[in-house]
Amino acid sequence: MTTPSSKAGTKGVPRADREQQVLAAATEEFGHHGYEATTVAAVAARVGVTKPLVHQYFGSKQDLYLACLEPVGDRLLGAIRAAMAEHETGAPPTPLRVLNALFTALNGQRETWFVLYDPSLPPGSNAAHRAAYYRDAIDDLAAIGTADLVHAAETRDPLDADALKHAWRGLCTALVRWWIKHPDQSPEAMSQRCTRLFEASHTILAAGDVGLQEDEAGLVDGDLGVSACRVPVVEIGQGPT
């Protein structure tokens, strides 16, 4: 009696190639629909194989998710670390380098961001714990970066860095969501867009600083009426995601 080779695939496709097809399909399913709504049957149907074959190759649905998650987590973590470690003369600021690294790492499989940031993972499961490991590692890098920014700005409130870290996480997610809805936008185009947005934000904030200085001067000069009218314009930093 002969036993099938571990390298054997289905319909003439080598097993290694078939496994990659299953992983690619499963990554898209998990990214688009989330863990809870994704089924092994749907993944199998996309590849054109049977559900038992997917189980044979990868085990349970959770095992299949982990097989999709780890390459995503490793790729994103590695990209962010490399961007933060870059110190070439004339290089963009760290936030822009990190965003460019994210867009480049996600290109071709943008939905993989939501494989990692999936709110439907079963609490306490191996899948949830492993995803949390990668998210925590990325948060740790974000904490280092935001702490450096706050330190450079010489702010004294110890919670500023934590607040900025949460804001940064939300910004990254919002930009990736926008990017997914605009598939014609390349990583390079997104990086250039972020540069323009950062520059626009800096211009707006700088204008606010000038207005505040004018208000203070107005108060010193006794021009209370003009100063009072300008205060609402200066306090402009309240808006949505």
Coordinates of N, CA and C in Angstrom, one line a residue:
M1 N 0.8 -1.2 0.0 CA 0.0 0.0 0.0 C 0.9 1.3 0.0
T2 N 0.6 2.2 -0.9 CA 1.4 3.4 -1.0 C 0.7 4.5 -0.2
T3 N 1.5 5.4 0.3 CA 1.0 6.6 1.0 C 1.2 7.8 0.2
P4 N 0.3 8.8 0.2 CA 0.4 10.0 -0.7 C 1.6 10.8 -0.2
S5 N 2.3 11.4 -1.1 CA 3.4 12.3 -0.8 C 3.0 13.6 -0.1
S6 N 3.8 14.0 0.8 CA 3.4 15.3 1.5 C 3.5 16.5 0.5
K7 N 4.2 16.2 -0.6 CA 4.3 17.3 -1.6 C 3.2 17.3 -2.6
A8 N 2.3 16.2 -2.6 CA 1.2 16.1 -3.5 C 0.2 17.2 -3.3
G9 N -0.4 17.7 -4.4 CA -1.4 18.7 -4.3 C -2.7 18.1 -4.8
T10 N -3.5 19.0 -5.4 CA -4.8 18.6 -6.0 C -4.8 19.1 -7.4
K11 N -5.4 18.2 -8.3 CA -5.6 18.6 -9.7 C -4.3 19.0 -10.3
G12 N -3.2 18.3 -10.0 CA -1.9 18.6 -10.6 C -1.2 19.8 -10.0
V13 N -1.8 20.5 -9.0 CA -1.1 21.6 -8.4 C -0.3 21.2 -7.2
P14 N 1.0 21.5 -7.1 CA 1.8 21.1 -6.0 C 1.2 21.6 -4.7
R15 N 1.4 20.8 -3.6 CA 0.8 21.1 -2.3 C 1.2 22.5 -1.9
A16 N 2.5 22.8 -2.0 CA 3.0 24.1 -1.5 C 2.3 25.3 -2.2
D17 N 2.1 25.1 -3.5 CA 1.3 26.1 -4.3 C -0.1 26.2 -3.9
R18 N -0.7 25.1 -3.7 CA -2.1 25.0 -3.2 C -2.3 25.7 -1.9
E19 N -1.3 25.4 -1.0 CA -1.4 26.1 0.4 C -1.3 27.6 0.3
Q20 N -0.5 28.1 -0.6 CA -0.4 29.5 -0.8 C -1.7 30.1 -1.4
Q21 N -2.3 29.3 -2.3 CA -3.6 29.8 -2.8 C -4.7 29.9 -1.7
V22 N -4.7 28.8 -0.8 CA -5.6 28.8 0.3 C -5.3 30.0 1.3
L23 N -4.1 30.2 1.6 CA -3.7 31.3 2.5 C -4.1 32.7 1.9
A24 N -3.9 32.9 0.6 CA -4.2 34.1 -0.1 C -5.8 34.3 0.0
A25 N -6.5 33.3 -0.3 CA -8.0 33.4 -0.3 C -8.5 33.6 1.2
A26 N -7.9 32.9 2.1 CA -8.3 33.0 3.5 C -8.0 34.4 4.1
T27 N -6.8 35.0 3.7 CA -6.5 36.3 4.1 C -7.5 37.3 3.6
E28 N -7.9 37.2 2.4 CA -8.9 38.1 1.9 C -10.2 38.0 2.6
E29 N -10.6 36.7 2.8 CA -11.9 36.5 3.5 C -11.9 37.1 4.9
F30 N -10.8 36.8 5.7 CA -10.7 37.3 7.0 C -10.6 38.9 7.0
G31 N -9.9 39.4 6.0 CA -9.7 40.9 6.0 C -11.0 41.6 5.6
H32 N -11.8 41.0 4.7 CA -13.0 41.6 4.2 C -14.2 41.4 5.2
H33 N -14.3 40.2 5.7 CA -15.5 39.8 6.5 C -15.3 39.7 8.0
G34 N -14.0 39.6 8.4 CA -13.7 39.4 9.8 C -13.8 37.9 10.2
Y35 N -13.1 37.6 11.3 CA -13.0 36.2 11.7 C -14.4 35.5 11.9
E36 N -15.3 36.2 12.6 CA -16.5 35.6 12.9 C -17.4 35.2 11.7
A37 N -17.4 36.0 10.7 CA -18.2 35.8 9.5 C -17.5 34.9 8.4
T38 N -16.2 34.7 8.6 CA -15.5 33.9 7.6 C -15.7 32.4 7.9
T39 N -15.9 31.6 6.8 CA -16.1 30.2 7.0 C -15.0 29.5 6.2
V40 N -14.6 28.3 6.6 CA -13.6 27.5 5.9 C -14.2 27.1 4.5
A41 N -15.5 26.8 4.5 CA -16.2 26.4 3.3 C -16.1 27.6 2.2
A42 N -16.2 28.8 2.6 CA -16.1 29.9 1.7 C -14.7 30.0 1.2
V43 N -13.7 29.8 2.0 CA -12.3 29.8 1.6 C -12.1 28.7 0.6
A44 N -12.5 27.5 0.9 CA -12.3 26.4 0.0 C -13.0 26.6 -1.4
A45 N -14.2 27.2 -1.4 CA -14.9 27.5 -2.6 C -14.1 28.5 -3.5
R46 N -13.5 29.5 -2.9 CA -12.8 30.4 -3.6 C -11.6 29.8 -4.3
V47 N -11.0 28.8 -3.7 CA -9.8 28.2 -4.3 C -10.2 27.1 -5.2
G48 N -11.4 26.5 -5.1 CA -11.8 25.4 -5.9 C -11.4 24.1 -5.3
V49 N -11.3 24.0 -4.0 CA -11.0 22.7 -3.3 C -12.1 22.4 -2.3
T50 N -11.9 21.3 -1.7 CA -13.0 20.9 -0.7 C -12.6 21.4 0.7
K51 N -13.7 21.6 1.5 CA -13.5 22.0 2.9 C -12.6 21.0 3.7
P52 N -12.8 19.7 3.5 CA -11.9 18.8 4.2 C -10.4 18.9 3.9
L53 N -10.2 19.3 2.6 CA -8.8 19.5 2.2 C -8.1 20.7 2.9
V54 N -8.9 21.8 3.1 CA -8.4 22.9 3.8 C -8.1 22.5 5.3
H55 N -9.0 21.8 5.9 CA -8.7 21.3 7.3 C -7.5 20.4 7.3
Q56 N -7.3 19.6 6.3 CA -6.2 18.7 6.2 C -4.9 19.5 6.2
Y57 N -4.9 20.5 5.4 CA -3.7 21.3 5.3 C -3.4 22.2 6.5
F58 N -4.5 22.8 7.0 CA -4.2 23.8 8.1 C -4.9 23.6 9.4
G59 N -5.7 22.6 9.5 CA -6.4 22.3 10.8 C -7.7 23.1 10.9
S60 N -8.0 23.6 12.1 CA -9.2 24.3 12.3 C -9.2 25.7 11.7
K61 N -10.4 26.3 11.8 CA -10.5 27.7 11.3 C -9.5 28.6 12.0
Q62 N -9.4 28.4 13.3 CA -8.5 29.3 14.1 C -7.0 29.1 13.6
D63 N -6.7 27.8 13.4 CA -5.3 27.5 12.8 C -5.1 28.2 11.5
L64 N -6.1 28.2 10.7 CA -6.0 28.9 9.4 C -5.9 30.4 9.5
Y65 N -6.6 31.0 10.5 CA -6.5 32.4 10.8 C -5.0 32.7 11.2
L66 N -4.5 31.9 12.1 CA -3.1 32.1 12.6 C -2.1 32.0 11.5
A67 N -2.3 31.1 10.5 CA -1.4 31.0 9.4 C -1.5 32.2 8.5
C68 N -2.6 32.9 8.5 CA -2.7 34.1 7.7 C -2.2 35.3 8.5
L69 N -2.4 35.3 9.8 CA -2.0 36.4 10.7 C -0.5 36.6 10.8
E70 N 0.2 35.6 11.0 CA 1.6 35.7 11.4 C 2.4 36.4 10.3
P71 N 2.2 36.0 9.0 CA 3.0 36.8 7.9 C 2.6 38.2 7.9
V72 N 1.3 38.5 8.1 CA 0.9 39.9 8.2 C 1.5 40.7 9.3
G73 N 1.4 40.1 10.5 CA 2.0 40.7 11.7 C 3.5 40.9 11.6
D74 N 4.2 39.9 11.1 CA 5.7 40.0 10.9 C 6.0 41.1 9.9
R75 N 5.3 41.1 8.8 CA 5.6 42.1 7.8 C 5.4 43.5 8.2
L76 N 4.3 43.8 8.9 CA 4.0 45.1 9.4 C 5.0 45.6 10.5
L77 N 5.2 44.7 11.4 CA 6.1 45.0 12.5 C 7.5 45.3 11.9
G78 N 8.0 44.4 11.0 CA 9.3 44.6 10.4 C 9.4 46.0 9.7
A79 N 8.3 46.3 8.9 CA 8.3 47.5 8.2 C 8.4 48.8 9.1
I80 N 7.6 48.7 10.1 CA 7.6 49.9 11.1 C 9.0 50.0 11.8
R81 N 9.5 48.9 12.2 CA 10.9 48.9 12.9 C 11.9 49.5 11.9
A82 N 11.9 49.1 10.7 CA 12.9 49.6 9.7 C 12.7 51.1 9.5
A83 N 11.5 51.5 9.4 CA 11.2 52.9 9.1 C 11.7 53.8 10.3
M84 N 11.5 53.3 11.5 CA 11.9 54.1 12.7 C 13.4 54.1 12.9
A85 N 14.0 53.1 12.3 CA 15.5 53.0 12.5 C 16.2 53.8 11.5
E86 N 15.5 54.3 10.5 CA 16.2 55.0 9.4 C 16.6 56.4 9.9
H87 N 17.9 56.8 9.6 CA 18.3 58.1 10.1 C 19.2 58.8 9.0
E88 N 18.8 58.6 7.8 CA 19.6 59.2 6.7 C 19.3 60.7 6.6
T89 N 20.3 61.4 6.2 CA 20.2 62.9 6.1 C 19.2 63.2 5.1
G90 N 18.3 64.1 5.4 CA 17.2 64.5 4.4 C 16.0 63.5 4.4
A91 N 16.0 62.5 5.2 CA 14.9 61.6 5.2 C 13.6 62.3 5.8
P92 N 12.4 61.9 5.4 CA 11.2 62.5 5.9 C 11.1 62.2 7.4
P93 N 10.3 63.0 8.1 CA 10.1 62.8 9.5 C 9.6 61.4 9.8
T94 N 9.9 60.9 11.0 CA 9.5 59.5 11.4 C 8.0 59.2 11.1
P95 N 7.0 60.0 11.5 CA 5.6 59.7 11.2 C 5.4 59.4 9.7
L96 N 6.0 60.2 8.8 CA 5.8 60.0 7.4 C 6.5 58.8 6.9
R97 N 7.7 58.5 7.5 CA 8.4 57.2 7.1 C 7.6 56.0 7.5
V98 N 7.0 56.1 8.7 CA 6.2 54.9 9.2 C 4.9 54.7 8.3
L99 N 4.3 55.8 7.9 CA 3.1 55.7 7.1 C 3.5 55.1 5.7
N100 N 4.6 55.6 5.1 CA 5.1 55.1 3.9 C 5.4 53.6 4.0
A101 N 6.0 53.2 5.1 CA 6.3 51.8 5.3 C 5.0 50.9 5.4
L102 N 4.0 51.5 6.1 CA 2.7 50.8 6.1 C 2.0 50.6 4.8
F103 N 2.0 51.7 4.0 CA 1.4 51.6 2.7 C 2.1 50.6 1.8
T104 N 3.4 50.6 1.9 CA 4.2 49.7 1.0 C 4.0 48.3 1.5
A105 N 4.0 48.0 2.8 CA 3.8 46.7 3.3 C 2.5 46.1 3.0
L106 N 1.5 47.0 2.9 CA 0.1 46.5 2.7 C -0.3 46.5 1.2
N107 N 0.5 47.0 0.4 CA 0.2 47.1 -1.0 C 0.0 45.7 -1.6
G108 N -1.1 45.6 -2.4 CA -1.4 44.3 -3.0 C -2.4 43.5 -2.1
Q109 N -2.4 43.7 -0.8 CA -3.3 43.0 0.2 C -3.7 44.0 1.3
R110 N -4.3 45.1 0.9 CA -4.6 46.2 1.8 C -5.5 45.7 3.0
E111 N -6.4 44.7 2.7 CA -7.3 44.3 3.7 C -6.6 43.5 4.8
T112 N -5.4 43.2 4.6 CA -4.7 42.5 5.7 C -4.5 43.3 7.0
W113 N -4.7 44.6 6.9 CA -4.7 45.4 8.1 C -5.8 45.0 9.0
F114 N -6.9 44.5 8.5 CA -8.1 44.2 9.3 C -8.0 42.7 9.7
V115 N -7.0 41.9 9.2 CA -6.8 40.6 9.7 C -6.1 40.8 11.1
L116 N -5.3 41.8 11.2 CA -4.6 42.1 12.5 C -5.6 42.8 13.4
Y117 N -6.3 43.8 12.9 CA -7.1 44.6 13.8 C -8.6 44.1 13.6
D118 N -8.9 42.9 14.1 CA -10.2 42.3 13.9 C -10.9 42.3 15.2
P119 N -12.0 43.0 15.3 CA -12.8 43.0 16.6 C -13.6 41.8 16.9
S120 N -13.7 40.9 15.9 CA -14.6 39.8 16.0 C -13.9 38.5 16.5
L121 N -12.6 38.6 16.8 CA -11.8 37.4 17.3 C -12.4 37.0 18.6
P122 N -12.5 35.7 18.8 CA -13.1 35.2 20.1 C -12.3 35.5 21.3
P123 N -12.8 36.2 22.3 CA -12.0 36.6 23.5 C -11.4 35.4 24.1
G124 N -10.1 35.6 24.5 CA -9.4 34.5 25.2 C -8.9 33.4 24.3
S125 N -9.2 33.5 23.0 CA -8.7 32.4 22.1 C -7.2 32.6 21.7
N126 N -6.6 31.6 21.2 CA -5.2 31.7 20.7 C -5.1 32.8 19.6
A127 N -6.2 32.9 18.8 CA -6.2 33.9 17.7 C -6.1 35.3 18.3
A128 N -7.0 35.5 19.3 CA -7.0 36.8 20.0 C -5.7 37.2 20.7
H129 N -5.1 36.2 21.3 CA -3.8 36.4 22.0 C -2.7 36.7 21.1
R130 N -2.7 36.0 19.9 CA -1.6 36.2 19.0 C -1.7 37.5 18.3
A131 N -3.0 37.9 17.9 CA -3.2 39.2 17.3 C -2.8 40.3 18.3
A132 N -3.2 40.1 19.6 CA -2.8 41.1 20.6 C -1.3 41.3 20.7
Y133 N -0.6 40.2 20.6 CA 0.9 40.3 20.6 C 1.4 41.2 19.6
Y134 N 1.0 41.1 18.4 CA 1.4 42.0 17.3 C 0.9 43.4 17.5
R135 N -0.3 43.6 17.9 CA -0.8 44.9 18.1 C -0.1 45.6 19.3
D136 N 0.2 44.9 20.3 CA 1.0 45.4 21.4 C 2.4 45.8 21.0
A137 N 3.0 45.0 20.2 CA 4.3 45.3 19.7 C 4.3 46.6 18.8
I138 N 3.3 46.7 18.0 CA 3.2 47.9 17.2 C 2.9 49.1 18.1
D139 N 2.0 48.9 19.1 CA 1.8 50.0 20.0 C 3.0 50.5 20.8
D140 N 3.9 49.5 21.1 CA 5.1 49.8 21.8 C 6.0 50.7 21.0
L141 N 6.1 50.4 19.7 CA 6.8 51.2 18.7 C 6.2 52.6 18.6
A142 N 4.9 52.7 18.6 CA 4.2 54.0 18.5 C 4.4 54.8 19.8
A143 N 4.5 54.1 20.9 CA 4.7 54.8 22.2 C 6.1 55.4 22.2
I144 N 7.1 54.7 21.6 CA 8.5 55.3 21.5 C 8.5 56.5 20.6
G145 N 7.8 56.4 19.5 CA 7.8 57.5 18.5 C 7.1 58.7 19.0
T146 N 5.9 58.5 19.7 CA 5.2 59.7 20.2 C 5.9 60.3 21.4
A147 N 6.5 59.4 22.2 CA 7.3 60.0 23.3 C 8.4 60.9 22.8
D148 N 9.1 60.5 21.8 CA 10.1 61.3 21.2 C 9.6 62.6 20.7
L149 N 8.4 62.6 20.1 CA 7.8 63.8 19.6 C 7.5 64.8 20.7
V150 N 6.8 64.2 21.7 CA 6.4 65.0 22.9 C 7.6 65.6 23.6
H151 N 8.7 64.8 23.7 CA 9.9 65.2 24.4 C 10.5 66.4 23.6
A152 N 10.5 66.2 22.3 CA 11.1 67.3 21.4 C 10.3 68.6 21.5
A153 N 9.0 68.5 21.8 CA 8.1 69.7 22.0 C 8.2 70.2 23.4
E154 N 8.9 69.5 24.2 CA 9.2 70.0 25.6 C 7.9 70.2 26.4
T155 N 6.9 69.3 26.2 CA 5.7 69.3 27.0 C 5.9 68.6 28.3
R156 N 5.2 68.9 29.3 CA 5.5 68.4 30.6 C 4.4 67.5 31.2
D157 N 3.3 67.4 30.5 CA 2.2 66.5 31.0 C 2.6 65.0 30.6
P158 N 2.7 64.1 31.5 CA 3.1 62.7 31.2 C 2.1 62.0 30.4
L159 N 0.8 62.5 30.4 CA -0.2 61.8 29.6 C -0.3 62.2 28.1
D160 N 0.5 63.3 27.8 CA 0.4 63.8 26.4 C 0.9 62.7 25.4
A161 N 1.9 61.9 25.8 CA 2.4 60.9 24.9 C 1.4 59.8 24.7
D162 N 0.8 59.4 25.8 CA -0.2 58.4 25.7 C -1.4 58.8 24.8
A163 N -1.9 60.0 25.0 CA -3.0 60.6 24.2 C -2.6 60.6 22.7
L164 N -1.3 61.0 22.5 CA -0.9 61.1 21.1 C -0.8 59.7 20.5
K165 N -0.4 58.7 21.2 CA -0.3 57.4 20.7 C -1.6 56.9 20.3
H166 N -2.7 57.1 21.1 CA -4.0 56.7 20.7 C -4.5 57.5 19.4
A167 N -4.2 58.8 19.4 CA -4.6 59.5 18.2 C -3.9 59.0 17.0
W168 N -2.6 58.7 17.1 CA -1.8 58.2 16.0 C -2.4 56.8 15.5
R169 N -2.8 56.0 16.4 CA -3.4 54.7 16.0 C -4.7 54.9 15.2
G170 N -5.5 55.9 15.7 CA -6.7 56.2 15.0 C -6.5 56.8 13.6
L171 N -5.4 57.6 13.5 CA -5.1 58.2 12.2 C -4.7 57.2 11.2
C172 N -3.8 56.3 11.6 CA -3.3 55.2 10.7 C -4.5 54.4 10.2
T173 N -5.4 54.0 11.1 CA -6.5 53.2 10.7 C -7.4 53.9 9.7
A174 N -7.7 55.2 10.0 CA -8.5 56.0 9.2 C -7.9 56.1 7.8
L175 N -6.6 56.4 7.7 CA -5.9 56.5 6.4 C -6.0 55.2 5.6
V176 N -5.8 54.0 6.3 CA -5.8 52.8 5.6 C -7.2 52.5 5.1
R177 N -8.3 52.8 5.9 CA -9.6 52.6 5.5 C -9.9 53.5 4.2
W178 N -9.5 54.7 4.2 CA -9.7 55.6 3.1 C -9.0 55.0 1.9
W179 N -7.7 54.5 2.1 CA -6.9 53.9 1.0 C -7.6 52.7 0.3
I180 N -8.2 51.9 1.2 CA -8.9 50.7 0.7 C -10.1 51.1 -0.2
K181 N -10.7 52.2 0.1 CA -11.8 52.7 -0.7 C -11.4 53.4 -2.0
H182 N -10.1 53.6 -2.1 CA -9.5 54.3 -3.3 C -8.4 53.4 -3.9
P183 N -8.8 52.3 -4.5 CA -7.7 51.3 -4.9 C -6.8 51.8 -6.0
D184 N -7.2 53.0 -6.6 CA -6.3 53.5 -7.7 C -5.1 54.3 -7.1
Q185 N -5.1 54.5 -5.8 CA -4.1 55.3 -5.1 C -2.9 54.3 -4.7
S186 N -1.7 54.6 -5.3 CA -0.5 53.8 -5.0 C 0.0 54.2 -3.6
P187 N 0.9 53.3 -3.1 CA 1.6 53.7 -1.9 C 2.4 55.0 -2.0
E188 N 3.0 55.3 -3.2 CA 3.7 56.5 -3.3 C 2.7 57.7 -3.3
A189 N 1.6 57.6 -3.9 CA 0.6 58.6 -4.0 C 0.1 58.9 -2.5
M190 N -0.1 57.8 -1.8 CA -0.6 58.0 -0.4 C 0.5 58.7 0.5
S191 N 1.7 58.3 0.3 CA 2.8 59.0 1.0 C 2.9 60.5 0.7
Q192 N 2.7 60.8 -0.6 CA 2.7 62.2 -1.0 C 1.5 62.9 -0.4
R193 N 0.4 62.3 -0.4 CA -0.8 62.9 0.2 C -0.7 63.2 1.7
C194 N -0.1 62.2 2.4 CA 0.1 62.4 3.8 C 1.1 63.6 4.1
T195 N 2.1 63.7 3.2 CA 3.1 64.8 3.3 C 2.3 66.1 3.2
R196 N 1.4 66.2 2.2 CA 0.7 67.4 2.0 C -0.3 67.7 3.2
L197 N -0.9 66.7 3.7 CA -1.8 66.8 4.8 C -1.1 67.3 6.1
F198 N 0.1 66.7 6.3 CA 0.9 67.1 7.5 C 1.3 68.6 7.3
E199 N 1.7 69.0 6.1 CA 2.1 70.4 5.9 C 1.0 71.3 6.0
A200 N -0.2 70.9 5.6 CA -1.4 71.7 5.8 C -1.7 71.9 7.2
S201 N -1.6 70.8 8.0 CA -1.9 70.9 9.4 C -0.9 71.8 10.1
H202 N 0.3 71.7 9.7 CA 1.3 72.6 10.3 C 1.0 74.0 10.0
T203 N 0.6 74.3 8.8 CA 0.2 75.7 8.4 C -0.9 76.2 9.2
I204 N -2.0 75.4 9.4 CA -3.1 75.8 10.2 C -2.7 76.0 11.6
L205 N -1.9 75.2 12.2 CA -1.5 75.4 13.6 C -0.6 76.6 13.7
A206 N 0.2 76.8 12.8 CA 1.1 78.0 12.8 C 0.2 79.2 12.7
A207 N -0.8 79.2 11.9 CA -1.7 80.4 11.8 C -2.4 80.6 13.1
G208 N -2.7 79.5 13.8 CA -3.4 79.7 15.1 C -2.4 80.3 16.1
D209 N -1.1 79.9 16.0 CA -0.2 80.5 16.9 C 0.0 82.0 16.7
V210 N -0.1 82.4 15.4 CA 0.0 83.8 15.1 C -1.2 84.6 15.6
G211 N -2.4 84.0 15.4 CA -3.6 84.6 15.9 C -3.6 84.7 17.4
L212 N -3.1 83.7 18.1 CA -3.0 83.8 19.6 C -2.1 84.9 20.1
Q213 N -1.0 85.0 19.3 CA 0.0 86.1 19.7 C -0.7 87.4 19.5
E214 N -1.5 87.6 18.4 CA -2.1 88.8 18.2 C -3.2 89.1 19.3
D215 N -3.9 88.1 19.7 CA -4.9 88.2 20.8 C -4.2 88.7 22.0
E216 N -3.0 88.1 22.4 CA -2.3 88.5 23.6 C -1.9 90.0 23.5
A217 N -1.4 90.3 22.3 CA -1.0 91.7 22.1 C -2.2 92.7 22.2
G218 N -3.4 92.2 21.7 CA -4.6 93.0 21.8 C -5.0 93.3 23.3
L219 N -4.8 92.2 24.1 CA -5.1 92.3 25.5 C -4.2 93.3 26.2
V220 N -2.9 93.2 25.8 CA -1.9 94.1 26.4 C -2.3 95.6 26.0
D221 N -2.7 95.8 24.8 CA -3.0 97.1 24.3 C -4.3 97.6 24.8
G222 N -5.1 96.8 25.4 CA -6.4 97.2 25.9 C -7.5 97.0 24.8
D223 N -7.2 96.4 23.7 CA -8.2 96.2 22.6 C -9.0 95.0 22.9
L224 N -9.8 95.0 24.0 CA -10.6 93.9 24.4 C -11.6 93.5 23.4
G225 N -12.2 94.4 22.7 CA -13.3 94.1 21.8 C -12.7 93.2 20.6
V226 N -11.6 93.6 20.0 CA -11.0 92.9 18.9 C -10.6 91.5 19.4
S227 N -9.9 91.5 20.5 CA -9.4 90.2 21.1 C -10.5 89.3 21.3
A228 N -11.6 89.7 21.9 CA -12.7 88.8 22.3 C -13.3 88.2 21.0
C229 N -13.3 89.0 19.9 CA -13.9 88.5 18.7 C -13.0 87.4 18.0
R230 N -11.7 87.5 18.3 CA -10.8 86.6 17.6 C -10.6 85.2 18.4
V231 N -11.0 85.2 19.6 CA -10.7 84.0 20.4 C -11.4 82.7 19.8
P232 N -12.7 82.8 19.4 CA -13.2 81.6 18.8 C -12.5 81.1 17.6
V233 N -11.9 82.0 16.8 CA -11.2 81.6 15.6 C -9.9 80.9 16.0
V234 N -9.3 81.4 17.1 CA -8.0 80.8 17.5 C -8.3 79.3 18.0
E235 N -9.4 79.2 18.8 CA -9.7 77.8 19.3 C -10.4 77.0 18.3
I236 N -9.6 76.5 17.3 CA -10.2 75.8 16.2 C -10.0 74.3 16.2
G237 N -9.3 73.8 17.2 CA -8.9 72.4 17.1 C -9.9 71.4 17.6
Q238 N -11.2 71.4 17.1 CA -12.2 70.5 17.5 C -12.9 69.9 16.2
G239 N -12.6 68.6 15.9 CA -13.1 68.1 14.6 C -13.2 66.6 14.6
P240 N -13.7 65.9 13.5 CA -13.9 64.5 13.5 C -12.8 63.7 12.9
T241 N -13.0 62.3 12.8 CA -12.0 61.5 12.1 C -12.4 61.2 10.7

